[in-house]
mmCIF file of C-alpha atoms in Angstrom:
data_model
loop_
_atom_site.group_PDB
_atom_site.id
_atom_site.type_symbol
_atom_site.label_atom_id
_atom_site.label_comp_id
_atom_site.label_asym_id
_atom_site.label_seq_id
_atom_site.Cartn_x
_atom_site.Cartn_y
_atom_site.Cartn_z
ATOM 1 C CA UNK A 1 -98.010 -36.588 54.978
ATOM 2 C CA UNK A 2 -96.046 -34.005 56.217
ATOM 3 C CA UNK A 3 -97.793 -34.085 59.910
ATOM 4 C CA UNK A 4 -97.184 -37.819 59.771
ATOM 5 C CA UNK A 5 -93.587 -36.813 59.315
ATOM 6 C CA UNK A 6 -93.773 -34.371 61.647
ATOM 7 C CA UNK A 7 -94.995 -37.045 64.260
ATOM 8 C CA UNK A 8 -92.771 -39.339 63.999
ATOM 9 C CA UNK A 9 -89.564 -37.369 63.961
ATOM 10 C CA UNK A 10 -90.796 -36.107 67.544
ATOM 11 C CA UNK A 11 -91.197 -39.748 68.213
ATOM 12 C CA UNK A 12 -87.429 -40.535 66.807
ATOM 13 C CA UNK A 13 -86.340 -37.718 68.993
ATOM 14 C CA UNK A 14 -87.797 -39.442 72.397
ATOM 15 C CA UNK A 15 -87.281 -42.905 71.185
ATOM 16 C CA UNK A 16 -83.345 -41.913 70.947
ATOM 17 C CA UNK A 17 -83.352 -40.144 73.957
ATOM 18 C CA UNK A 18 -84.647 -42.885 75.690
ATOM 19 C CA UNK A 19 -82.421 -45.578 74.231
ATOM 20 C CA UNK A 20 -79.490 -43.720 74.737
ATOM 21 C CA UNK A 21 -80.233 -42.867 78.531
ATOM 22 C CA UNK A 22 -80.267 -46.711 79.193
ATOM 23 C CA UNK A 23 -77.298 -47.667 77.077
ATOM 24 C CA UNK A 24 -75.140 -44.729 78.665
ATOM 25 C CA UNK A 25 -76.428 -46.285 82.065
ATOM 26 C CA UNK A 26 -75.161 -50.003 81.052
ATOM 27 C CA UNK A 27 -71.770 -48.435 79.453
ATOM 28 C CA UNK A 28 -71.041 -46.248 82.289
ATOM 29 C CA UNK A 29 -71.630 -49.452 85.246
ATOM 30 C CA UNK A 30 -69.116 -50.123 87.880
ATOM 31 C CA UNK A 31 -67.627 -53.366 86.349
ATOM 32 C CA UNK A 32 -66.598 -51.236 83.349
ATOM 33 C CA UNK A 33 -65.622 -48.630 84.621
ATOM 34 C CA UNK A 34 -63.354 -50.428 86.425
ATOM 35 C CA UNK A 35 -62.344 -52.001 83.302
ATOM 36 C CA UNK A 36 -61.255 -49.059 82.065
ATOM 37 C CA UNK A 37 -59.106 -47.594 84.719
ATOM 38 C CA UNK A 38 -57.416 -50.769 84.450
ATOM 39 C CA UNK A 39 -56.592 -50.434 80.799
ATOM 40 C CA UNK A 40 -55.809 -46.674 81.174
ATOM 41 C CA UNK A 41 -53.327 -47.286 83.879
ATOM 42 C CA UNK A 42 -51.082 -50.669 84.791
ATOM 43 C CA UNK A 43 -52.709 -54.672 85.702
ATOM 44 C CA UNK A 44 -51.287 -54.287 88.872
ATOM 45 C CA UNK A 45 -52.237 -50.676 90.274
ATOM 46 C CA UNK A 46 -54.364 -50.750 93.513
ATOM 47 C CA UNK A 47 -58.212 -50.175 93.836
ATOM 48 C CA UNK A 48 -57.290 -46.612 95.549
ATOM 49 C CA UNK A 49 -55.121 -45.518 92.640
ATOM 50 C CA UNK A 50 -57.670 -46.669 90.216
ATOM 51 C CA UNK A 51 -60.758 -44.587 92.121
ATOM 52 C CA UNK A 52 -58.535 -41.651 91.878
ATOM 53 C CA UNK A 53 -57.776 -42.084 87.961
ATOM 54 C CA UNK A 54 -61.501 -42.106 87.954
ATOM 55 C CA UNK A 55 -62.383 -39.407 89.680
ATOM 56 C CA UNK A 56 -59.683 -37.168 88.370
ATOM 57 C CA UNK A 57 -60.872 -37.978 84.454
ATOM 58 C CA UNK A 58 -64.591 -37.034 85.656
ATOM 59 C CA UNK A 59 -66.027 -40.805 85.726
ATOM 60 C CA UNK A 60 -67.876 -40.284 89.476
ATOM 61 C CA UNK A 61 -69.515 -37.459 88.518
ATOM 62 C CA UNK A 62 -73.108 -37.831 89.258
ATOM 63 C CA UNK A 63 -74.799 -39.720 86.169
ATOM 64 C CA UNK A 64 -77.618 -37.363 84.776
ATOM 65 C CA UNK A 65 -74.542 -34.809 84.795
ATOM 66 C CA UNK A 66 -72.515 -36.784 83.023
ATOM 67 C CA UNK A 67 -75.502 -37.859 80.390
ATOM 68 C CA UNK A 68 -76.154 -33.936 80.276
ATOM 69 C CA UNK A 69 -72.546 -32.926 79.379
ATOM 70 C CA UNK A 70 -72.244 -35.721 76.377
ATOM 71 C CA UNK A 71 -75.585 -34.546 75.079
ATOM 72 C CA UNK A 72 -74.621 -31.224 74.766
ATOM 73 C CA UNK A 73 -77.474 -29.604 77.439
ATOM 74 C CA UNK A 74 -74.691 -29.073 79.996
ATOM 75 C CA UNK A 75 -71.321 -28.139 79.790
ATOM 76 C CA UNK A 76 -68.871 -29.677 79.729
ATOM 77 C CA UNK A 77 -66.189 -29.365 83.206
ATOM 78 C CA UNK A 78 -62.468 -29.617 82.531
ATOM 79 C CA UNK A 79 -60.609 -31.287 84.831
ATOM 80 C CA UNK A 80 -58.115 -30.623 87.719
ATOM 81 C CA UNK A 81 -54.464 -31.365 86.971
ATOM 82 C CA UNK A 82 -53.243 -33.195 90.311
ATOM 83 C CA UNK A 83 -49.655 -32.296 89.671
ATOM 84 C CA UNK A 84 -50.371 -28.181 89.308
ATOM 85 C CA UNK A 85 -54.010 -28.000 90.530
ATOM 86 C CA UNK A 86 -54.937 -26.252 87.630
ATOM 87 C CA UNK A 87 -57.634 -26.806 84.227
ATOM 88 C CA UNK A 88 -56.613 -29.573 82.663
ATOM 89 C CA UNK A 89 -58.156 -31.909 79.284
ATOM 90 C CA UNK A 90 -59.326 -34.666 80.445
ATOM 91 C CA UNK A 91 -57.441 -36.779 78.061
ATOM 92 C CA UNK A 92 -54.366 -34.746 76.594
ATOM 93 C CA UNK A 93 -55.220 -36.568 73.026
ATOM 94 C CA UNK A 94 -58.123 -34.825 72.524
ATOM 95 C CA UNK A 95 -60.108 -31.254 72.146
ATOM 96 C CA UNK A 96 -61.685 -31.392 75.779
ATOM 97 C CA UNK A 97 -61.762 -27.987 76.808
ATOM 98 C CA UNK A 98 -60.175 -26.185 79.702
ATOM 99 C CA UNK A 99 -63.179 -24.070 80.628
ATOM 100 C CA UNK A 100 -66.428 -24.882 81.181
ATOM 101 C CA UNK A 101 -67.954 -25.413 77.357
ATOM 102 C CA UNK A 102 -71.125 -26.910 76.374
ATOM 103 C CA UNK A 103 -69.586 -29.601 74.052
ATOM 104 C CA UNK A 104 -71.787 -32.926 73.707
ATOM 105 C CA UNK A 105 -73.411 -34.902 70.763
ATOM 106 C CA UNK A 106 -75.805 -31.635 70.093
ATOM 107 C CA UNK A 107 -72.384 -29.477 69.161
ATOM 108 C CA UNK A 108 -70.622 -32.647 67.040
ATOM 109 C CA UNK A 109 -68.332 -33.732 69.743
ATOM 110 C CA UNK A 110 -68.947 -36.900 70.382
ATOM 111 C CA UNK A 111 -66.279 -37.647 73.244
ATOM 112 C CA UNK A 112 -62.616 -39.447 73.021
ATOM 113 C CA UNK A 113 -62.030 -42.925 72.069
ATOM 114 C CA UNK A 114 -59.140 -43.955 74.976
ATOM 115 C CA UNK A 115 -58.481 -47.580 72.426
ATOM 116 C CA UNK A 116 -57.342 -45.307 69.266
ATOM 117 C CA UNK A 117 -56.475 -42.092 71.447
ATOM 118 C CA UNK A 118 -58.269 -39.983 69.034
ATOM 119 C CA UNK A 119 -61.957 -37.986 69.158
ATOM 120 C CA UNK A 120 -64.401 -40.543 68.436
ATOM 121 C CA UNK A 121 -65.662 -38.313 65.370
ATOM 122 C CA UNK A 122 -62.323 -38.816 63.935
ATOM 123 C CA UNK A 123 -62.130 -42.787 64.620
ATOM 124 C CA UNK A 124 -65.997 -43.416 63.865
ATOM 125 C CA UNK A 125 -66.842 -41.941 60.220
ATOM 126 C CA UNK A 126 -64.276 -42.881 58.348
ATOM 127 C CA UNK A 127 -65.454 -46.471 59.481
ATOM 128 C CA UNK A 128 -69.012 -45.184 59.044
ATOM 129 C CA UNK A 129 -68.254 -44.480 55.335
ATOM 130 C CA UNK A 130 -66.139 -47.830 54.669
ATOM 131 C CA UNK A 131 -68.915 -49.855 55.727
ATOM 132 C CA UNK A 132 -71.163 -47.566 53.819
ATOM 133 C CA UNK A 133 -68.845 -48.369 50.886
ATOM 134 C CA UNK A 134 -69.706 -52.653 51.663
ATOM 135 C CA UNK A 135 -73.069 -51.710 52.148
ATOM 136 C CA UNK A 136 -73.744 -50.029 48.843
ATOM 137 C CA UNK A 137 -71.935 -52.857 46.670
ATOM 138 C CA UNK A 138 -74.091 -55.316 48.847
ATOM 139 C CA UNK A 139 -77.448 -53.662 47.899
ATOM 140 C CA UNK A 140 -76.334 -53.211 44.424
ATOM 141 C CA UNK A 141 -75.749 -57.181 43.787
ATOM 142 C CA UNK A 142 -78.249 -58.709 46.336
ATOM 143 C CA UNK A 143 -81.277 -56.388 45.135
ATOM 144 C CA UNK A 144 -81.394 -56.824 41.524
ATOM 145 C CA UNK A 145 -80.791 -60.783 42.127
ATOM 146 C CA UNK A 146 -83.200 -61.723 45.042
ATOM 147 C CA UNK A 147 -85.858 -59.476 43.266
ATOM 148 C CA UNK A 148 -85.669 -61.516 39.804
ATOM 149 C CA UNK A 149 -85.207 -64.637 41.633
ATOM 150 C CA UNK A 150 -88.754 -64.128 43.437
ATOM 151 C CA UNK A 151 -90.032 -62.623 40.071
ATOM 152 C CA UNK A 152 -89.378 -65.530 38.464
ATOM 153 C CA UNK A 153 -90.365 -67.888 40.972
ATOM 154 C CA UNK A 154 -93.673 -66.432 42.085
ATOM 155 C CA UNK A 155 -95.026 -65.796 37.999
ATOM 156 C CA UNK A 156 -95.695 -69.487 38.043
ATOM 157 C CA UNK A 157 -96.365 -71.142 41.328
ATOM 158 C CA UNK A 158 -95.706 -74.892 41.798
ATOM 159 C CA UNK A 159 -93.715 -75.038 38.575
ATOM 160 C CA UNK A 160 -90.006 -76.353 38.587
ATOM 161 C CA UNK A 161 -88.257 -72.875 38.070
ATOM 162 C CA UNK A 162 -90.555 -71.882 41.578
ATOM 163 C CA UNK A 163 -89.892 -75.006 43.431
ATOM 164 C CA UNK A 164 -85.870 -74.458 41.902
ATOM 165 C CA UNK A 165 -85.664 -71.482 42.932
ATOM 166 C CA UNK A 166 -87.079 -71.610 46.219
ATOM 167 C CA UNK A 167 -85.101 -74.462 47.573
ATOM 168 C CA UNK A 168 -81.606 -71.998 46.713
ATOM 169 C CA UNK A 169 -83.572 -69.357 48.652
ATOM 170 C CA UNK A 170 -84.318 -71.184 51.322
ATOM 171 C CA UNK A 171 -80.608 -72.820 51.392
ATOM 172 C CA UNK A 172 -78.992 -69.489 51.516
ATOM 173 C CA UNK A 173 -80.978 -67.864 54.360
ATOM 174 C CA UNK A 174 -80.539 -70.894 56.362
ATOM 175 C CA UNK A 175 -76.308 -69.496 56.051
ATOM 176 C CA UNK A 176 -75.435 -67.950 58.335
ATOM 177 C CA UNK A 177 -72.918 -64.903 57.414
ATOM 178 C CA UNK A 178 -70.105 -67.021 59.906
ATOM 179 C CA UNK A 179 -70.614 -69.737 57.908
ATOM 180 C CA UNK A 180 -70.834 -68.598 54.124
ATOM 181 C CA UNK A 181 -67.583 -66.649 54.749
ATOM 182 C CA UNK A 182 -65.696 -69.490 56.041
ATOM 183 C CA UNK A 183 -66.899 -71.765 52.757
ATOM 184 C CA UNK A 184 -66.335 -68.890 50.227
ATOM 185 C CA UNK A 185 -62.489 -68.404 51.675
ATOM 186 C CA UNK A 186 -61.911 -71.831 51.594
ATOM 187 C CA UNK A 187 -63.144 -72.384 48.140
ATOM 188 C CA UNK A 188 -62.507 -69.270 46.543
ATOM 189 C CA UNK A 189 -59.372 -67.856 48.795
ATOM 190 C CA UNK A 190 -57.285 -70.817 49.562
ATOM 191 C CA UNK A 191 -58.134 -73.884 47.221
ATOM 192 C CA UNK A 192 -58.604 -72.066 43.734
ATOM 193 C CA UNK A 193 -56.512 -68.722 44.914
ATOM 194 C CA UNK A 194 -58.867 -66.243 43.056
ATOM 195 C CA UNK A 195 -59.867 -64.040 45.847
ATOM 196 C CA UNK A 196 -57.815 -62.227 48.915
ATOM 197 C CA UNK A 197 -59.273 -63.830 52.025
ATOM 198 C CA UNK A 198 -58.481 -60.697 54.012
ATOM 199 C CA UNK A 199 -60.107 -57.131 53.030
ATOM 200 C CA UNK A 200 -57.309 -55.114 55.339
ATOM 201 C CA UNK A 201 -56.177 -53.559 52.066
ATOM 202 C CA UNK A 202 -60.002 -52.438 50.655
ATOM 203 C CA UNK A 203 -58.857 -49.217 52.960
ATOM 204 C CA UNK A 204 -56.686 -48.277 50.156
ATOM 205 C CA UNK A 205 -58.234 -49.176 47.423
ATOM 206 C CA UNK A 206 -61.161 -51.630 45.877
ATOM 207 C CA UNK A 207 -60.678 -54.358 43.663
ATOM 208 C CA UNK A 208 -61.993 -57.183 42.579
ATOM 209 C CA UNK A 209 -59.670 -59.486 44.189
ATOM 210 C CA UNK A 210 -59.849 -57.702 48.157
ATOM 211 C CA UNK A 211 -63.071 -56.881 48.229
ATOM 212 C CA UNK A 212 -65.329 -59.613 46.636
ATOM 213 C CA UNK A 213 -65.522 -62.498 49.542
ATOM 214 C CA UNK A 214 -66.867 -59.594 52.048
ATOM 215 C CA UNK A 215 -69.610 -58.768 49.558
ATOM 216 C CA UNK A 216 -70.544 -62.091 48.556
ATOM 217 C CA UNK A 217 -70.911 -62.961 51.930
ATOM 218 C CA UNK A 218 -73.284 -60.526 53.299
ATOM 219 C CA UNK A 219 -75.098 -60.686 49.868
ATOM 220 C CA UNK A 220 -76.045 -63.877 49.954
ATOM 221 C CA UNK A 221 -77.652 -64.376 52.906
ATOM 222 C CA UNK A 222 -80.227 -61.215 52.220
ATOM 223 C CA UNK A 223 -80.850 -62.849 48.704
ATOM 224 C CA UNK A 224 -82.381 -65.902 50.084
ATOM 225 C CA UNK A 225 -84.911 -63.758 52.286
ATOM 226 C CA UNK A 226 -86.034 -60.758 49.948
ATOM 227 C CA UNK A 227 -86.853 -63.451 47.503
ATOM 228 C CA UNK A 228 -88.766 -65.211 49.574
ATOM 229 C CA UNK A 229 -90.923 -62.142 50.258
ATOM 230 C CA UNK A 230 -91.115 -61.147 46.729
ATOM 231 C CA UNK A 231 -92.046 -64.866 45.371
ATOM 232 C CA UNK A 232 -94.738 -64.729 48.446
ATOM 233 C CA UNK A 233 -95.804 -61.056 47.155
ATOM 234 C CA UNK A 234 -96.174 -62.345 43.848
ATOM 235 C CA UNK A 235 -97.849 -65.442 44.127
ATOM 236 C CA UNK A 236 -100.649 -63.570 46.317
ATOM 237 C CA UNK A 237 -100.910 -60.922 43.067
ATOM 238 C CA UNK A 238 -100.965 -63.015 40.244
ATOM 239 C CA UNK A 239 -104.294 -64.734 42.164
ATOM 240 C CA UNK A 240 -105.997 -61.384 42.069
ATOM 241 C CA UNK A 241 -109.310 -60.536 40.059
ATOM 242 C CA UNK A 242 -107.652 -57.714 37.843
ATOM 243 C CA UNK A 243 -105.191 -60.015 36.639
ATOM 244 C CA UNK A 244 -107.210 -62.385 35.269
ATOM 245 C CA UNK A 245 -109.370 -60.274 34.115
ATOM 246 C CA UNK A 246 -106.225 -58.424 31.928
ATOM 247 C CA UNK A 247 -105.803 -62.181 30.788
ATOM 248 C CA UNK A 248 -109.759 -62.823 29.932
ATOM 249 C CA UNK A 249 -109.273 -59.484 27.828
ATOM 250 C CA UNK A 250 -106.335 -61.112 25.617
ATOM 251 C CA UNK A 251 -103.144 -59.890 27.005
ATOM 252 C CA UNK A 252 -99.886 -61.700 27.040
ATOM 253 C CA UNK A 253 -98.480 -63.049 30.165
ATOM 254 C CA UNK A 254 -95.654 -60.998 30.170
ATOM 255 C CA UNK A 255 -97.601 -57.736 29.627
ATOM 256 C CA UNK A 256 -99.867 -58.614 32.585
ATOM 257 C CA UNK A 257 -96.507 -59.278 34.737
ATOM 258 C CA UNK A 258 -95.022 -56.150 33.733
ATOM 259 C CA UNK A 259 -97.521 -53.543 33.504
ATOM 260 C CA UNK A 260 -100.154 -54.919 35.996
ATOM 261 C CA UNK A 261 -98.508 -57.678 38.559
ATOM 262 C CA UNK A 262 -95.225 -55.849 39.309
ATOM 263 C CA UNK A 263 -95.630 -52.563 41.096
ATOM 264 C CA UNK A 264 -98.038 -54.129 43.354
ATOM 265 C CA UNK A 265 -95.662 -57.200 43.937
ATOM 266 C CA UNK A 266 -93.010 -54.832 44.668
ATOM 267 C CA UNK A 267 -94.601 -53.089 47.905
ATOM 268 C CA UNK A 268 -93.859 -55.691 50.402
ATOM 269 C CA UNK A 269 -90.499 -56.197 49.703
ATOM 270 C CA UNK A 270 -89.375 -52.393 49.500
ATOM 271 C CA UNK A 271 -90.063 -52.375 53.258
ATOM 272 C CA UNK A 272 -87.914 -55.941 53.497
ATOM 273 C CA UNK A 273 -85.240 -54.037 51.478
ATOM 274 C CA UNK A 274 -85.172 -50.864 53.971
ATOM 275 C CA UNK A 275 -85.147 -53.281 56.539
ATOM 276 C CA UNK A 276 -82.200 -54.622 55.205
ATOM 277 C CA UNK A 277 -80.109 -51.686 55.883
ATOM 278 C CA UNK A 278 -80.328 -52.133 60.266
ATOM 279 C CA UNK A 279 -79.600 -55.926 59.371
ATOM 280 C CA UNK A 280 -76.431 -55.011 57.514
ATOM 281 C CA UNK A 281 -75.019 -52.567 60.254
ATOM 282 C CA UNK A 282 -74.851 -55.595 62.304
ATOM 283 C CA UNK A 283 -74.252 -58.150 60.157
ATOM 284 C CA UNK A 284 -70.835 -56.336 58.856
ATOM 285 C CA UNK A 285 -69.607 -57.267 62.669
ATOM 286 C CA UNK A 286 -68.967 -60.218 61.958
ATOM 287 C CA UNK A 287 -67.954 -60.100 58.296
ATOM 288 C CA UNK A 288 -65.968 -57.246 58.807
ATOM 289 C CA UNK A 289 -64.229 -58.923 62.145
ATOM 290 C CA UNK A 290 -63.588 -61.761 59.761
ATOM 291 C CA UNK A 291 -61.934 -60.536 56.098
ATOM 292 C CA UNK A 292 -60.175 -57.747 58.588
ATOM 293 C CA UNK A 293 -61.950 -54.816 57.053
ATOM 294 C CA UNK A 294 -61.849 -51.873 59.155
ATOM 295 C CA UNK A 295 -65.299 -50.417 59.207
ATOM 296 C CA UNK A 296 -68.386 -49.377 61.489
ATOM 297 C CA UNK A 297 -68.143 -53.468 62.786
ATOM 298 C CA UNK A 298 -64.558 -53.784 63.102
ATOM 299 C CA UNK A 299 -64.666 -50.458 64.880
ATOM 300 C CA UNK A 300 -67.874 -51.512 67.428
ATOM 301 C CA UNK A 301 -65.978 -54.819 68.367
ATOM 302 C CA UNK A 302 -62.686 -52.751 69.245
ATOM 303 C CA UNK A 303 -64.041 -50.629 71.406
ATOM 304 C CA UNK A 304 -66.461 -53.367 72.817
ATOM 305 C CA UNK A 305 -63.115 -55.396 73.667
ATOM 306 C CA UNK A 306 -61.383 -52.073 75.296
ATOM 307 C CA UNK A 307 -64.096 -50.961 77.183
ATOM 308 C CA UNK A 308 -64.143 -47.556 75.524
ATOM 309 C CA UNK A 309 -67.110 -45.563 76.120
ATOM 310 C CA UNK A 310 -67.382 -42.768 74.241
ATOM 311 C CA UNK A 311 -66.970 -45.123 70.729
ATOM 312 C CA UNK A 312 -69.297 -47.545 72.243
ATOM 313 C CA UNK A 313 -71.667 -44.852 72.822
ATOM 314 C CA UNK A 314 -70.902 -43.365 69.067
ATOM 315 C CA UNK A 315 -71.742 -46.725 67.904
ATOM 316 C CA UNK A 316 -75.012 -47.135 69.552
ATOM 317 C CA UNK A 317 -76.002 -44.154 69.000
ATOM 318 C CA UNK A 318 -75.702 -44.423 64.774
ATOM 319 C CA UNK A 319 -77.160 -47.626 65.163
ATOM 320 C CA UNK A 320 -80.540 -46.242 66.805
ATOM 321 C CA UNK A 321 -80.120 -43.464 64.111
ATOM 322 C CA UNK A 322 -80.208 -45.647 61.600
ATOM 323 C CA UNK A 323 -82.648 -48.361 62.455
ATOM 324 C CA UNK A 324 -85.088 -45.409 63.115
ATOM 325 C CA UNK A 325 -84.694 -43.324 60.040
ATOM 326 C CA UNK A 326 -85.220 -46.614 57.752
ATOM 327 C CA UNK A 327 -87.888 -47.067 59.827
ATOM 328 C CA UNK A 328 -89.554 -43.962 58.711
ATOM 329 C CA UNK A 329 -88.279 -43.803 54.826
ATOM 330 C CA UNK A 330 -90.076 -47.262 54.757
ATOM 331 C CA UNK A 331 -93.333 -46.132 56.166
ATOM 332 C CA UNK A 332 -92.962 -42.760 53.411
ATOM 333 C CA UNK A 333 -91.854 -45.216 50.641
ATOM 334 C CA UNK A 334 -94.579 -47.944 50.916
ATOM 335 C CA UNK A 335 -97.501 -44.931 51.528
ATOM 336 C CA UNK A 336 -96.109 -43.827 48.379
ATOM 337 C CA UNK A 337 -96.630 -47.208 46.584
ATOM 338 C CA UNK A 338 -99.775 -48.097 47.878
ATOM 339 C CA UNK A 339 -102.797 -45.399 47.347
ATOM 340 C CA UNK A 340 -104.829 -47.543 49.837
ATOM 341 C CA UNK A 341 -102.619 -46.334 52.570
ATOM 342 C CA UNK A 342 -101.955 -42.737 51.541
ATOM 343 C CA UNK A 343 -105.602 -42.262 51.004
ATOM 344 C CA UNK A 344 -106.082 -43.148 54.806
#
């Protein structure tokens, strides 16, 4: 096990590189750049002036140099003030240093974020841990449900509670997150008045009444799908030899659920449920874009709409952390829960 972890972190390790290579390379195209210059200076400055704002903030250095110095392999150059001709920060907002440093993703610095004139570390975990915050009450209310909702309906297959339970399944992965949140804040924000249609004011504190439409919204549409895979899981156990044989020897039905039919029904969807956690970093995008809460999504479609490429680059580069390290707990997890695998 612990060469098969071995292996695959040196796999995360190139798969990152890679991944971040190519979206530094789309980030960091002409078009944006120019983008950029155009929101750092004035609509109406000319194409020389904005060539020379790059250049002087280090933009037309050559690429793999530029890739190099926000890893953290090269270092970092300050810049040239025109004005004095002397070291300069490259933006006066942040830490940049004024001699050659090696200060990249490797050493923490993750660049400056020219929308919220701040270091990006300083913009992007706080958001990182407010979406962590949805995230967890998500998982804690759509994990419990969807997995007694397939329970239920896989124990007896064709019967009314499964064919019940599998049309509301069905119904609520076919919602879309865009669409879900619009119905909940008509019904529950504007006609009956029990919720807060915006989440703007979760930053300051959680309650009931701010922070229960963003939830219920991203919950609902993972519901539909992990109990689909657990009914599906279940159905396919409760057929097996063993478990009629544990019937054939005189146990009760719910002893041969509990202590026989579970733990194997419960290895397919443990990797749906780590799955789960990629599908939420970009499902908050929307949901967070619409209740106004500012986390990782709100964040990723600010700096998206600014053109600022050290966030962007933050961004992508959590995402690919964290569709990769679920990746991996769910191929430790389900070794653990199946002996078939671990033994080979």
């Amino acid at each position: 096990m612990l060469s098969f972890i071995l292996r695959r972190l040196g796999t995360m390790a190139l798969t990152m590189l890679c991944l971040t290579l190519i979206v530094f390379f789309l980030i960091n195209l002409g078009p944006n750049l120019k983008k950029l210059a155009i929101s750092q200076t004035e609509m109406h400055t000319s194409a020389d002036q904005l060539e020379n704002w790059l250049v002087d903030h280090g933009y037309r250095q050559n690429f793999f140099v530029r890739y190099g110095q926000w890893l953290g392999v090269l270092p970092k150059q300050p810049i040239t003030d025109p004005a004095t001709g002397k070291a300069a920060q490259r933006f006066s907002f942040c830490n940049d240093p004024v001699v050659p440093t090696f200060s990249g993703v490797l050493q923490g610095d993750f660049g400056c974020s020219t929308k919220f004139k701040t270091t990006v570390g300083s913009k992007l975990f706080p958001a990182l841990g407010a979406t962590g915050l949805l995230m967890f009450w998500v998982l804690a209310v759509m994990v419990p449900i969807s997995l007694l909702i397939g329970i239920l309906a896989g124990m007896r297959e064709g019967s009314r509670t499964d064919r019940t339970l599998s049309v509301a399944s069905i119904a609520s992965t076919a919602t879309p997150e865009y669409v879900s949140g619009v119905i909940f804040t008509v019904i529950f924000a504007s006609w009956l008045g029990w919720l807060n249609g915006s989440a703007a004011s979760a930053s300051q504190g959680l309650t009931f009444y701010n922070f229960t439409l963003p939830v219920m919204t991203l919950a609902i549409y993972g519901i539909g799908y992990i109990a689909r895979m657990t009914r599906a899981s279940m159905v396919e156990v409760m057929t097996q030899q063993y478990i009629r044989t544990a019937r054939l020897k005189g146990l009760s039905f719910g002893s041969v659920v509990v202590k026989h039919a579970l733990r194997n029904a419960l290895i397919a969807p443990f990797t749906v449920i780590m799955l789960q956690f990629p599908w939420l970093l970009t499902g908050v995008v929307i949901v967070e874009v619409m209740f106004r809460y500012q986390g990782f999504g709100y964040t990723l479609v600010e700096a998206a709409g600014n053109n600022d490429i050290d966030l962007l680059l933050g961004c992508s580069l959590v995402s690919v952390f964290i569709v990769l390290i679920t990746q991996l707990i769910s191929d430790v997890g389900y070794a653990f829960l199946n002996p078939r695998i671990r033994v080979q």
